[in-house]
Amino acid sequence: MKKFTSITDVNDLKSLLSIAQELKSNPFKNKLLGENKTLGLLFFNPSLRTRLSTQKAAMNLGMNVIVMNLNNDGWAIEFGDGTVMNQGTQEHIKEAAGVVSQYCDIIGIRTFASLTNKADDYQDSVLTNFIKHSTVPVISLESATLHPLQSLADLITIAEHKIIDKPKVVLTWAPHPRALPQSVSNSFIEWVKQTDVDLTITHPEGYELNEEFTQGVEISYDQEKAFENADFIYAKNWSCYRDYGKTLNNLDHWVVSEEKMKLTNNAKFMHCLPIRRNVVATDQVLDAPSSLVLEQANNRTFAAQAVLLKMLRDED
Ligand code: AN0
Ligand code: CP
């Protein structure tokens, strides 16, 4: 595996899921595989789970890890081709990626959506440019449009907790005070579509996601109706795709509450975290035994470890 940026980089999803599950039961089995190998983690924005779980995954495989917050600690990077660099940017991605490739055997990079330039975001130009100029495998730690390590961890979590063969999974939009990217939702949809689940998306009118992802998926503007018979409720806020990066007002009633969870088939509650309590979901929902949010975060380690293992072994 030379890059891990979306489901399209995964050759055999079933096998990747079972590798992750095996690693969860025996995390130190491949302790010598990563000896003398270095993982570099580069962040353009904040992170708790991705940063720590990916480091832990690498350490479980015996790797060394170096981490850098590019926004605060690095030179401002130029991505444009042929730019006369006499303004704010201090070094070009060509040198930056080339240099980091010499220090690291695998690079993880987190970028973030601008939410102002749709074309640029949906080309994932920062990540794509980084891959273009790197000479080692690259893992997306969340890009402007996708969050594949999160989705892999989510699929592990669903597999562990489903009690019927084809569960009903509902991705519900939920309120948030700031405009957030569509990446977690886009990614969740494209990964879940590859598994045997009955997927419904529910969101207020105006929050339609990119049809490239939602094609073929049932979409409802009626959250309560969508919750009926659900086995998993996956909550996430995202900003508008059509009116790119915008948010709409007066939608606080879309919060996931205990009352709404009662409409489901004893559904498990999922969220990628970080979550704003009593805005996205209530305390009661998050503190209930049916909440899987910590388990999802736990599975981030084994998702990352499975991907690192494939890259270290140079397997597809
Ligand atoms: C980010 C997002 O929605 O993409 C990161 C989620 C993993 N969330 C926030 O910034 C709250
Ligand atoms: N879920 C997730 O990616 O969290 P962080 O932003 O804290 O890494």
GROMACS .gro file of C-alpha atoms and ligand atoms in nm:
model
  335
    1MET     CA    1   0.000   0.000   0.000
    2LYS     CA    2   0.171   0.319  -0.122
    3LYS     CA    3  -0.095   0.560   0.000
    4PHE     CA    4  -0.397   0.550   0.225
    5THR     CA    5  -0.627   0.836   0.141
    6SER     CA    6  -0.966   0.677   0.069
    7ILE     CA    7  -1.147   0.345   0.033
    8THR     CA    8  -1.012   0.327  -0.323
    9ASP     CA    9  -0.664   0.263  -0.184
   10VAL     CA   10  -0.788  -0.053  -0.011
   11ASN     CA   11  -0.759  -0.371  -0.212
   12ASP     CA   12  -0.946  -0.603   0.019
   13LEU     CA   13  -1.157  -0.434   0.287
   14LYS     CA   14  -1.258  -0.759   0.459
   15SER     CA   15  -0.897  -0.859   0.500
   16LEU     CA   16  -0.797  -0.511   0.629
   17LEU     CA   17  -1.078  -0.530   0.886
   18SER     CA   18  -0.971  -0.872   1.003
   19ILE     CA   19  -0.605  -0.763   1.029
   20ALA     CA   20  -0.718  -0.472   1.250
   21GLN     CA   21  -0.925  -0.705   1.467
   22GLU     CA   22  -0.635  -0.951   1.503
   23LEU     CA   23  -0.405  -0.664   1.602
   24LYS     CA   24  -0.658  -0.558   1.864
   25SER     CA   25  -0.638  -0.897   2.031
   26ASN     CA   26  -0.260  -0.918   1.992
   27PRO     CA   27  -0.116  -0.565   1.949
   28PHE     CA   28   0.251  -0.652   2.001
   29LYS     CA   29   0.271  -0.953   1.769
   30ASN     CA   30   0.465  -0.758   1.509
   31LYS     CA   31   0.683  -0.567   1.752
   32LEU     CA   32   0.997  -0.615   1.540
   33LEU     CA   33   0.845  -0.523   1.203
   34GLY     CA   34   0.895  -0.150   1.245
   35GLU     CA   35   1.238  -0.162   1.408
   36ASN     CA   36   1.459   0.124   1.284
   37LYS     CA   37   1.172   0.264   1.076
   38THR     CA   38   1.041   0.616   1.133
   39LEU     CA   39   0.687   0.745   1.102
   40GLY     CA   40   0.651   1.122   1.060
   41LEU     CA   41   0.319   1.281   1.153
   42LEU     CA   42   0.251   1.629   1.016
   43PHE     CA   43  -0.047   1.830   1.137
   44PHE     CA   44  -0.191   2.142   0.978
   45ASN     CA   45  -0.457   2.157   1.252
   46PRO     CA   46  -0.538   2.027   1.600
   47SER     CA   47  -0.589   1.662   1.694
   48LEU     CA   48  -0.613   1.447   2.004
   49ARG     CA   49  -0.719   1.102   1.880
   50THR     CA   50  -0.544   1.089   1.544
   51ARG     CA   51  -0.218   1.217   1.685
   52LEU     CA   52  -0.204   0.982   1.984
   53SER     CA   53  -0.362   0.667   1.837
   54THR     CA   54  -0.138   0.677   1.528
   55GLN     CA   55   0.170   0.722   1.747
   56LYS     CA   56   0.057   0.435   1.965
   57ALA     CA   57  -0.008   0.215   1.660
   58ALA     CA   58   0.344   0.286   1.532
   59MET     CA   59   0.499   0.215   1.873
   60ASN     CA   60   0.309  -0.116   1.892
   61LEU     CA   61   0.490  -0.210   1.569
   62GLY     CA   62   0.827  -0.102   1.709
   63MET     CA   63   0.855   0.215   1.496
   64ASN     CA   64   1.003   0.548   1.597
   65VAL     CA   65   0.771   0.845   1.560
   66ILE     CA   66   0.835   1.214   1.499
   67VAL     CA   67   0.550   1.463   1.509
   68MET     CA   68   0.529   1.822   1.391
   69ASN     CA   69   0.258   2.086   1.396
   70LEU     CA   70   0.324   2.255   1.065
   71ASN     CA   71   0.096   2.551   1.121
   72ASN     CA   72   0.260   2.674   1.439
   73ASP     CA   73   0.613   2.539   1.418
   74GLY     CA   74   0.702   2.512   1.049
   75TRP     CA   75   0.772   2.755   0.767
   76ALA     CA   76   0.464   2.863   0.570
   77ILE     CA   77   0.444   2.624   0.275
   78GLU     CA   78   0.382   2.726  -0.086
   79PHE     CA   79   0.178   2.482  -0.297
   80GLY     CA   80   0.146   2.677  -0.622
   81ASP     CA   81   0.351   2.573  -0.922
   82GLY     CA   82   0.577   2.847  -1.055
   83THR     CA   83   0.485   3.096  -0.781
   84VAL     CA   84   0.724   3.386  -0.731
   85MET     CA   85   0.763   3.339  -0.359
   86ASN     CA   86   0.804   3.701  -0.252
   87GLN     CA   87   0.494   3.705  -0.030
   88GLY     CA   88   0.398   3.510   0.285
   89THR     CA   89   0.508   3.156   0.200
   90GLN     CA   90   0.862   3.057   0.293
   91GLU     CA   91   0.928   2.715   0.143
   92HIS     CA   92   0.782   2.513  -0.139
   93ILE     CA   93   0.605   2.180  -0.097
   94LYS     CA   94   0.863   2.032  -0.339
   95GLU     CA   95   1.144   2.086  -0.088
   96ALA     CA   96   0.934   2.027   0.223
   97ALA     CA   97   0.798   1.689   0.106
   98GLY     CA   98   1.138   1.589  -0.035
   99VAL     CA   99   1.312   1.668   0.293
  100VAL     CA  100   1.057   1.490   0.516
  101SER     CA  101   1.072   1.185   0.285
  102GLN     CA  102   1.443   1.153   0.368
  103TYR     CA  103   1.377   1.149   0.743
  104CYS     CA  104   1.075   0.917   0.738
  105ASP     CA  105   0.981   0.576   0.601
  106ILE     CA  106   0.609   0.659   0.616
  107ILE     CA  107   0.446   1.003   0.641
  108GLY     CA  108   0.104   1.083   0.788
  109ILE     CA  109  -0.045   1.421   0.712
  110ARG     CA  110  -0.355   1.602   0.833
  111THR     CA  111  -0.493   1.883   0.623
  112PHE     CA  112  -0.818   2.072   0.667
  113ALA     CA  113  -1.086   2.209   0.436
  114SER     CA  114  -1.074   2.583   0.366
  115LEU     CA  115  -1.457   2.574   0.339
  116THR     CA  116  -1.421   2.872   0.106
  117ASN     CA  117  -1.271   2.718  -0.209
  118LYS     CA  118  -1.480   2.413  -0.299
  119ALA     CA  119  -1.278   2.315  -0.606
  120ASP     CA  120  -0.950   2.331  -0.418
  121ASP     CA  121  -1.090   2.140  -0.120
  122TYR     CA  122  -1.248   1.869  -0.336
  123GLN     CA  123  -0.922   1.822  -0.527
  124ASP     CA  124  -0.760   1.777  -0.186
  125SER     CA  125  -0.477   1.982  -0.326
  126VAL     CA  126  -0.261   1.998  -0.011
  127LEU     CA  127  -0.264   1.620   0.038
  128THR     CA  128  -0.233   1.548  -0.335
  129ASN     CA  129   0.064   1.782  -0.367
  130PHE     CA  130   0.229   1.626  -0.068
  131ILE     CA  131   0.189   1.278  -0.215
  132LYS     CA  132   0.319   1.398  -0.552
  133HIS     CA  133   0.641   1.529  -0.399
  134SER     CA  134   0.699   1.255  -0.138
  135THR     CA  135   0.906   0.950  -0.210
  136VAL     CA  136   0.762   0.734   0.072
  137PRO     CA  137   0.410   0.605   0.146
  138VAL     CA  138   0.164   0.867   0.273
  139ILE     CA  139  -0.131   0.817   0.510
  140SER     CA  140  -0.414   1.072   0.528
  141LEU     CA  141  -0.479   1.168   0.888
  142GLU     CA  142  -0.795   1.349   0.761
  143SER     CA  143  -0.795   1.554   0.445
  144ALA     CA  144  -1.019   1.837   0.330
  145THR     CA  145  -1.280   1.586   0.212
  146LEU     CA  146  -1.214   1.244   0.371
  147HIS     CA  147  -1.109   1.083   0.700
  148PRO     CA  148  -1.026   0.723   0.611
  149LEU     CA  149  -0.864   0.614   0.941
  150GLN     CA  150  -1.179   0.728   1.121
  151SER     CA  151  -1.399   0.534   0.880
  152LEU     CA  152  -1.191   0.218   0.916
  153ALA     CA  153  -1.220   0.246   1.297
  154ASP     CA  154  -1.595   0.303   1.259
  155LEU     CA  155  -1.636  -0.012   1.050
  156ILE     CA  156  -1.442  -0.214   1.310
  157THR     CA  157  -1.675  -0.073   1.578
  158ILE     CA  158  -1.991  -0.157   1.381
  159ALA     CA  159  -1.862  -0.510   1.310
  160GLU     CA  160  -1.797  -0.561   1.682
  161HIS     CA  161  -2.138  -0.437   1.794
  162LYS     CA  162  -2.385  -0.545   1.529
  163ILE     CA  163  -2.628  -0.815   1.635
  164ILE     CA  164  -2.798  -0.870   1.301
  165ASP     CA  165  -2.632  -0.943   0.967
  166LYS     CA  166  -2.753  -0.627   0.794
  167PRO     CA  167  -2.801  -0.351   1.052
  168LYS     CA  168  -2.977  -0.023   0.978
  169VAL     CA  169  -2.719   0.255   1.009
  170VAL     CA  170  -2.837   0.616   1.019
  171LEU     CA  171  -2.598   0.904   0.956
  172THR     CA  172  -2.764   1.208   1.108
  173TRP     CA  173  -2.662   1.570   1.070
  174ALA     CA  174  -2.644   1.738   1.413
  175PRO     CA  175  -2.599   2.102   1.518
  176HIS     CA  176  -2.262   2.272   1.580
  177PRO     CA  177  -2.176   2.638   1.640
  178ARG     CA  178  -1.900   2.644   1.376
  179ALA     CA  179  -1.880   2.546   1.011
  180LEU     CA  180  -1.721   2.201   0.985
  181PRO     CA  181  -1.597   2.005   0.684
  182GLN     CA  182  -1.789   1.723   0.517
  183SER     CA  183  -1.490   1.490   0.543
  184VAL     CA  184  -1.600   1.254   0.822
  185SER     CA  185  -1.945   1.212   0.666
  186ASN     CA  186  -1.822   1.168   0.307
  187SER     CA  187  -1.574   0.912   0.423
  188PHE     CA  188  -1.816   0.725   0.650
  189ILE     CA  189  -2.059   0.693   0.357
  190GLU     CA  190  -1.801   0.564   0.109
  191TRP     CA  191  -1.668   0.304   0.353
  192VAL     CA  192  -2.005   0.190   0.491
  193LYS     CA  193  -2.138   0.148   0.135
  194GLN     CA  194  -1.880  -0.128   0.087
  195THR     CA  195  -2.025  -0.332   0.373
  196ASP     CA  196  -2.354  -0.512   0.425
  197VAL     CA  197  -2.559  -0.242   0.598
  198ASP     CA  198  -2.882  -0.059   0.527
  199LEU     CA  199  -2.767   0.308   0.524
  200THR     CA  200  -2.996   0.610   0.564
  201ILE     CA  201  -2.879   0.972   0.576
  202THR     CA  202  -3.090   1.235   0.748
  203HIS     CA  203  -3.025   1.610   0.744
  204PRO     CA  204  -3.212   1.940   0.719
  205GLU     CA  205  -3.291   2.067   0.370
  206GLY     CA  206  -2.989   2.255   0.235
  207TYR     CA  207  -2.731   2.020   0.390
  208GLU     CA  208  -2.721   1.778   0.094
  209LEU     CA  209  -2.376   1.622   0.060
  210ASN     CA  210  -2.186   1.573  -0.266
  211GLU     CA  211  -2.389   1.328  -0.477
  212GLU     CA  212  -2.074   1.139  -0.567
  213PHE     CA  213  -2.094   1.002  -0.215
  214THR     CA  214  -2.470   0.987  -0.152
  215GLN     CA  215  -2.573   0.830  -0.483
  216GLY     CA  216  -2.790   0.526  -0.417
  217VAL     CA  217  -2.833   0.604  -0.044
  218GLU     CA  218  -3.172   0.676   0.110
  219ILE     CA  219  -3.192   1.041   0.224
  220SER     CA  220  -3.461   1.182   0.453
  221TYR     CA  221  -3.530   1.533   0.585
  222ASP     CA  222  -3.732   1.376   0.867
  223GLN     CA  223  -3.486   1.286   1.143
  224GLU     CA  224  -3.741   1.111   1.368
  225LYS     CA  225  -3.870   0.894   1.084
  226ALA     CA  226  -3.515   0.804   0.986
  227PHE     CA  227  -3.438   0.694   1.343
  228GLU     CA  228  -3.715   0.431   1.338
  229ASN     CA  229  -3.570   0.079   1.357
  230ALA     CA  230  -3.211   0.206   1.347
  231ASP     CA  231  -2.942  -0.019   1.495
  232PHE     CA  232  -2.670   0.248   1.483
  233ILE     CA  233  -2.703   0.626   1.497
  234TYR     CA  234  -2.392   0.804   1.368
  235ALA     CA  235  -2.411   1.178   1.445
  236LYS     CA  236  -2.198   1.439   1.269
  237ASN     CA  237  -2.223   1.804   1.184
  238TRP     CA  238  -2.117   1.931   0.844
  239SER     CA  239  -2.149   2.264   0.666
  240CYS     CA  240  -2.336   2.303   0.334
  241TYR     CA  241  -2.184   2.148   0.024
  242ARG     CA  242  -2.399   2.330  -0.231
  243ASP     CA  243  -2.370   2.675  -0.074
  244TYR     CA  244  -2.018   2.576   0.011
  245GLY     CA  245  -1.905   2.610   0.373
  246LYS     CA  246  -2.220   2.800   0.479
  247THR     CA  247  -2.439   2.713   0.777
  248LEU     CA  248  -2.814   2.755   0.829
  249ASN     CA  249  -2.983   2.892   1.141
  250ASN     CA  250  -3.236   2.762   1.394
  251LEU     CA  251  -3.163   2.392   1.371
  252ASP     CA  252  -3.080   2.323   1.738
  253HIS     CA  253  -3.370   2.077   1.752
  254TRP     CA  254  -3.158   1.836   1.543
  255VAL     CA  255  -2.960   1.750   1.862
  256VAL     CA  256  -2.952   1.375   1.927
  257SER     CA  257  -3.153   1.328   2.247
  258GLU     CA  258  -3.259   1.036   2.464
  259GLU     CA  259  -3.617   1.076   2.335
  260LYS     CA  260  -3.502   1.040   1.976
  261MET     CA  261  -3.286   0.737   2.064
  262LYS     CA  262  -3.605   0.576   2.201
  263LEU     CA  263  -3.745   0.573   1.846
  264THR     CA  264  -3.468   0.335   1.738
  265ASN     CA  265  -3.420  -0.038   1.773
  266ASN     CA  266  -3.206   0.011   2.089
  267ALA     CA  267  -2.950   0.171   1.864
  268LYS     CA  268  -2.587   0.224   1.953
  269PHE     CA  269  -2.472   0.586   1.936
  270MET     CA  270  -2.159   0.678   1.741
  271HIS     CA  271  -1.958   0.998   1.687
  272CYS     CA  272  -1.596   1.045   1.576
  273LEU     CA  273  -1.520   1.298   1.855
  274PRO     CA  274  -1.446   1.569   1.955
  275ILE     CA  275  -1.810   1.627   2.043
  276ARG     CA  276  -1.979   1.934   2.193
  277ARG     CA  277  -2.204   1.797   2.467
  278ASN     CA  278  -2.566   1.912   2.468
  279VAL     CA  279  -2.521   2.067   2.124
  280VAL     CA  280  -2.456   1.764   1.900
  281ALA     CA  281  -2.590   1.503   2.146
  282THR     CA  282  -2.714   1.529   2.504
  283ASP     CA  283  -2.530   1.411   2.816
  284GLN     CA  284  -2.783   1.130   2.853
  285VAL     CA  285  -2.701   0.993   2.507
  286LEU     CA  286  -2.326   1.019   2.558
  287ASP     CA  287  -2.329   0.875   2.909
  288ALA     CA  288  -2.558   0.582   2.824
  289PRO     CA  289  -2.411   0.230   2.787
  290SER     CA  290  -2.528   0.238   2.424
  291SER     CA  291  -2.272   0.508   2.340
  292LEU     CA  292  -1.974   0.367   2.145
  293VAL     CA  293  -1.775   0.689   2.117
  294LEU     CA  294  -1.484   0.575   2.336
  295GLU     CA  295  -1.472   0.239   2.163
  296GLN     CA  296  -1.452   0.416   1.825
  297ALA     CA  297  -1.157   0.618   1.956
  298ASN     CA  298  -0.997   0.298   2.089
  299ASN     CA  299  -1.031   0.135   1.748
  300ARG     CA  300  -0.841   0.422   1.588
  301THR     CA  301  -0.520   0.260   1.715
  302PHE     CA  302  -0.590  -0.070   1.541
  303ALA     CA  303  -0.712   0.096   1.222
  304ALA     CA  304  -0.382   0.288   1.202
  305GLN     CA  305  -0.182  -0.021   1.301
  306ALA     CA  306  -0.340  -0.228   1.021
  307VAL     CA  307  -0.253   0.038   0.764
  308LEU     CA  308   0.104   0.080   0.893
  309LEU     CA  309   0.151  -0.299   0.892
  310LYS     CA  310   0.047  -0.318   0.525
  311MET     CA  311   0.284  -0.035   0.435
  312LEU     CA  312   0.577  -0.180   0.630
  313ARG     CA  313   0.523  -0.517   0.459
  314ASP     CA  314   0.480  -0.342   0.123
  315GLU     CA  315   0.154  -0.533   0.069
  316ASP     CA  316  -0.141  -0.404  -0.135
  317AN0     C1  317  -1.337   1.810   1.279
  317AN0     C2  318  -1.426   1.778   1.160
  317AN0     O1  319  -1.546   1.787   1.171
  317AN0     O2  320  -1.374   1.745   1.053
  317AN0     C3  321  -1.251   1.690   1.314
  317AN0     C4  322  -1.322   1.562   1.332
  317AN0     C5  323  -1.232   1.446   1.347
  317AN0     N1  324  -1.418   1.844   1.393
  317AN0     C6  325  -1.403   1.956   1.460
  317AN0     O3  326  -1.324   2.040   1.424
  317AN0     C7  327  -1.490   1.976   1.578
  318CP      N1  328  -1.172   1.179   1.547
  318CP      C1  329  -1.058   1.248   1.528
  318CP      O1  330  -0.994   1.242   1.424
  318CP      O2  331  -1.019   1.323   1.636
  318CP      P1  332  -0.896   1.423   1.643
  318CP      O3  333  -0.933   1.541   1.557
  318CP      O4  334  -0.883   1.457   1.787
  318CP      O5  335  -0.775   1.355   1.588
   0.00000   0.00000   0.00000
